[in-house]
Coordinates of C-alpha atoms in Angstrom, one line a residue:
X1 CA 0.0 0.0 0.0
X2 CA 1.5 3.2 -1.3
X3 CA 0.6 6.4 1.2
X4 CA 1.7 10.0 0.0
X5 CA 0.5 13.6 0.8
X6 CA -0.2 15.9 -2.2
X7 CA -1.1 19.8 -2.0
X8 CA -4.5 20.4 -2.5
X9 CA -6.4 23.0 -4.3
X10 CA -9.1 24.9 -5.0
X11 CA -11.2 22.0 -6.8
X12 CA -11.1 19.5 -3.5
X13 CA -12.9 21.9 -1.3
X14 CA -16.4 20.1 -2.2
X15 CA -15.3 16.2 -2.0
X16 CA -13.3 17.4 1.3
X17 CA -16.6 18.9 2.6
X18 CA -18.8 15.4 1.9
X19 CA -16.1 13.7 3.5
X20 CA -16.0 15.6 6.6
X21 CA -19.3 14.6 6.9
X22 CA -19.5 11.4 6.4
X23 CA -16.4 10.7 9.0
X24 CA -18.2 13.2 11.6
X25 CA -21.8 11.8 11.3
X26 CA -21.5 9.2 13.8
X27 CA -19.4 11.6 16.4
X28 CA -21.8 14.9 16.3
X29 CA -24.8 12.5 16.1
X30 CA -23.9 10.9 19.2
X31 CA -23.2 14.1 21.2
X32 CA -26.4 15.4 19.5
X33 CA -24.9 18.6 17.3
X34 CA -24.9 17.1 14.2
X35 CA -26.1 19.6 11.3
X36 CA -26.4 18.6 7.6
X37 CA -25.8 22.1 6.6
X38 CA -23.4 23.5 9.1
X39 CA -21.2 20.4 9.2
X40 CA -19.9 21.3 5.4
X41 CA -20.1 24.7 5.7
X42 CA -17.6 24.8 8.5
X43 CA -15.2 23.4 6.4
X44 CA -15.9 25.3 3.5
X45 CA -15.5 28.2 6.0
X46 CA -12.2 27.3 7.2
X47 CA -10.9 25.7 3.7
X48 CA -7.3 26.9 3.0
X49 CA -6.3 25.1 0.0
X50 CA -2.5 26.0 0.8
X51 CA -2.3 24.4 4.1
X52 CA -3.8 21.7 3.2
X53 CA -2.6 18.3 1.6
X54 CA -4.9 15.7 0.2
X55 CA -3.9 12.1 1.4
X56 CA -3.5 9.4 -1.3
X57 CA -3.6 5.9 -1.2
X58 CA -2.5 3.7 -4.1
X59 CA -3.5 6.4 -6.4
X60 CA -6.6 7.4 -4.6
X61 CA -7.1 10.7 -3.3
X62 CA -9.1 9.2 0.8
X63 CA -8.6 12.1 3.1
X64 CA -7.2 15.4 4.3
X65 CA -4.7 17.1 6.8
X66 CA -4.2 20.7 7.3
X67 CA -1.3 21.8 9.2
X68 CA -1.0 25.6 9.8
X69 CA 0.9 27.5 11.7
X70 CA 0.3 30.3 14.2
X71 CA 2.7 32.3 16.3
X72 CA 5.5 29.3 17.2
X73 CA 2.2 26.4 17.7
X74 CA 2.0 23.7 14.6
X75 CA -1.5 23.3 15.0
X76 CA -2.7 19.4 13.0
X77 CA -6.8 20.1 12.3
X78 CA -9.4 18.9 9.6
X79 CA -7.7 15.1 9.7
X80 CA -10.1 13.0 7.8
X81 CA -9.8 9.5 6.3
X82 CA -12.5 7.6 4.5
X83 CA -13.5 4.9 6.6
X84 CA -13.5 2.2 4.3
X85 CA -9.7 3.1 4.7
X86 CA -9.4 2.9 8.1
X87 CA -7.6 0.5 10.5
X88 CA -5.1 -0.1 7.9
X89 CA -2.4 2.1 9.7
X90 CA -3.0 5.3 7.3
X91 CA -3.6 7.9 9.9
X92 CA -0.6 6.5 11.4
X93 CA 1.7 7.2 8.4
X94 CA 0.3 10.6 7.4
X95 CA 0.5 11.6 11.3
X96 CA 4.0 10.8 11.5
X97 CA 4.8 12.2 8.1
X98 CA 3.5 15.6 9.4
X99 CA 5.6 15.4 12.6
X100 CA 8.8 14.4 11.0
X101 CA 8.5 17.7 9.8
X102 CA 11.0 20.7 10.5
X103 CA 9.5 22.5 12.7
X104 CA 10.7 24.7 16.2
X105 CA 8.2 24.9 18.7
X106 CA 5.0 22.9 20.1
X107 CA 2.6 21.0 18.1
X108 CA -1.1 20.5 18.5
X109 CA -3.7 18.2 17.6
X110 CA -7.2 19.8 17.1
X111 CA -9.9 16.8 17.5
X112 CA -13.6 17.3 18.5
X113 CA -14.5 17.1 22.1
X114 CA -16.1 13.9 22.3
X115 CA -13.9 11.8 19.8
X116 CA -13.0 8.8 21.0
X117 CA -9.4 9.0 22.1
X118 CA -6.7 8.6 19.4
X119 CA -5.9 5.1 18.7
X120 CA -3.0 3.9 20.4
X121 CA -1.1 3.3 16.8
X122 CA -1.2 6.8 16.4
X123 CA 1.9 8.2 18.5
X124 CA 0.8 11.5 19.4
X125 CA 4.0 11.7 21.7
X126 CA 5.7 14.4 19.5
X127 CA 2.5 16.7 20.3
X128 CA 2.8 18.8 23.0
X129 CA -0.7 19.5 25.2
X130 CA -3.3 18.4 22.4
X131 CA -6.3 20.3 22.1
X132 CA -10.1 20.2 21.3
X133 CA -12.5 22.2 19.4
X134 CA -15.7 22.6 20.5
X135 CA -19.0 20.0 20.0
X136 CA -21.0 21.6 17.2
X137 CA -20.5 20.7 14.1

């Protein structure tokens, strides 16, 4: 299985948004905040194409990961995998891809309040103090 990072543009703001989605349903369903509407457009709200990198799997373009940068704090935000990809050690790779990279002062990891915790194949170890956003959606 071939896993590489690509920059994204413009024209995956819409697939992105369906994704998010789809891999939030479950999550803001369960904590009761889940919004058809407001689920995509906070993404299409927060879409910056040049922070962002599309993640591809054998040639398949299965998820996102934006990693921007504010005062000296990498902050890691709008993660998302398709699930039929998941469990296959993919957030794993692309995780660890992103903190391998250059890069002088704390890291963060922005995940919905609620989320189950990271799996334990995802060493977050290189993260200082991860965060959460808030419930809605």
């Amino acid at each position: 299985m071939e896993v590489a990072l690509r920059d994204s543009t413009p024209e995956d703001l819409e697939w992105l948004v369906e994704l998010r989605a789809v891999v939030l349903r479950d999550d803001l369903t369960r904590l009761g905040v889940f919004d058809e509407t407001r689920v995509r457009q906070r993404l299409r709200d927060a879409f910056q194409p040049q922070l962002t990198r599309v993640v591809v799997v054998d040639g398949r373009d299965v998820g996102s990961i934006t990693v921007r940068v504010e005062d000296d704090v990498r902050w890691v935000e709008h993660f998302y995998l398709a699930p039929d990809i998941h469990g296959r050690g993919v957030g794993s790779t692309v995780l660890r891809a992103v903190l391998d990279e250059p890069h002088d002062g704390p890291t963060r990891l922005n995940v919905l309040v609620g989320s189950p915790p990271v799996d334990s194949t995802n060493d977050t170890a290189s993260c200082s103090t991860p965060t959460t956003a808030s419930t809605s959606s």
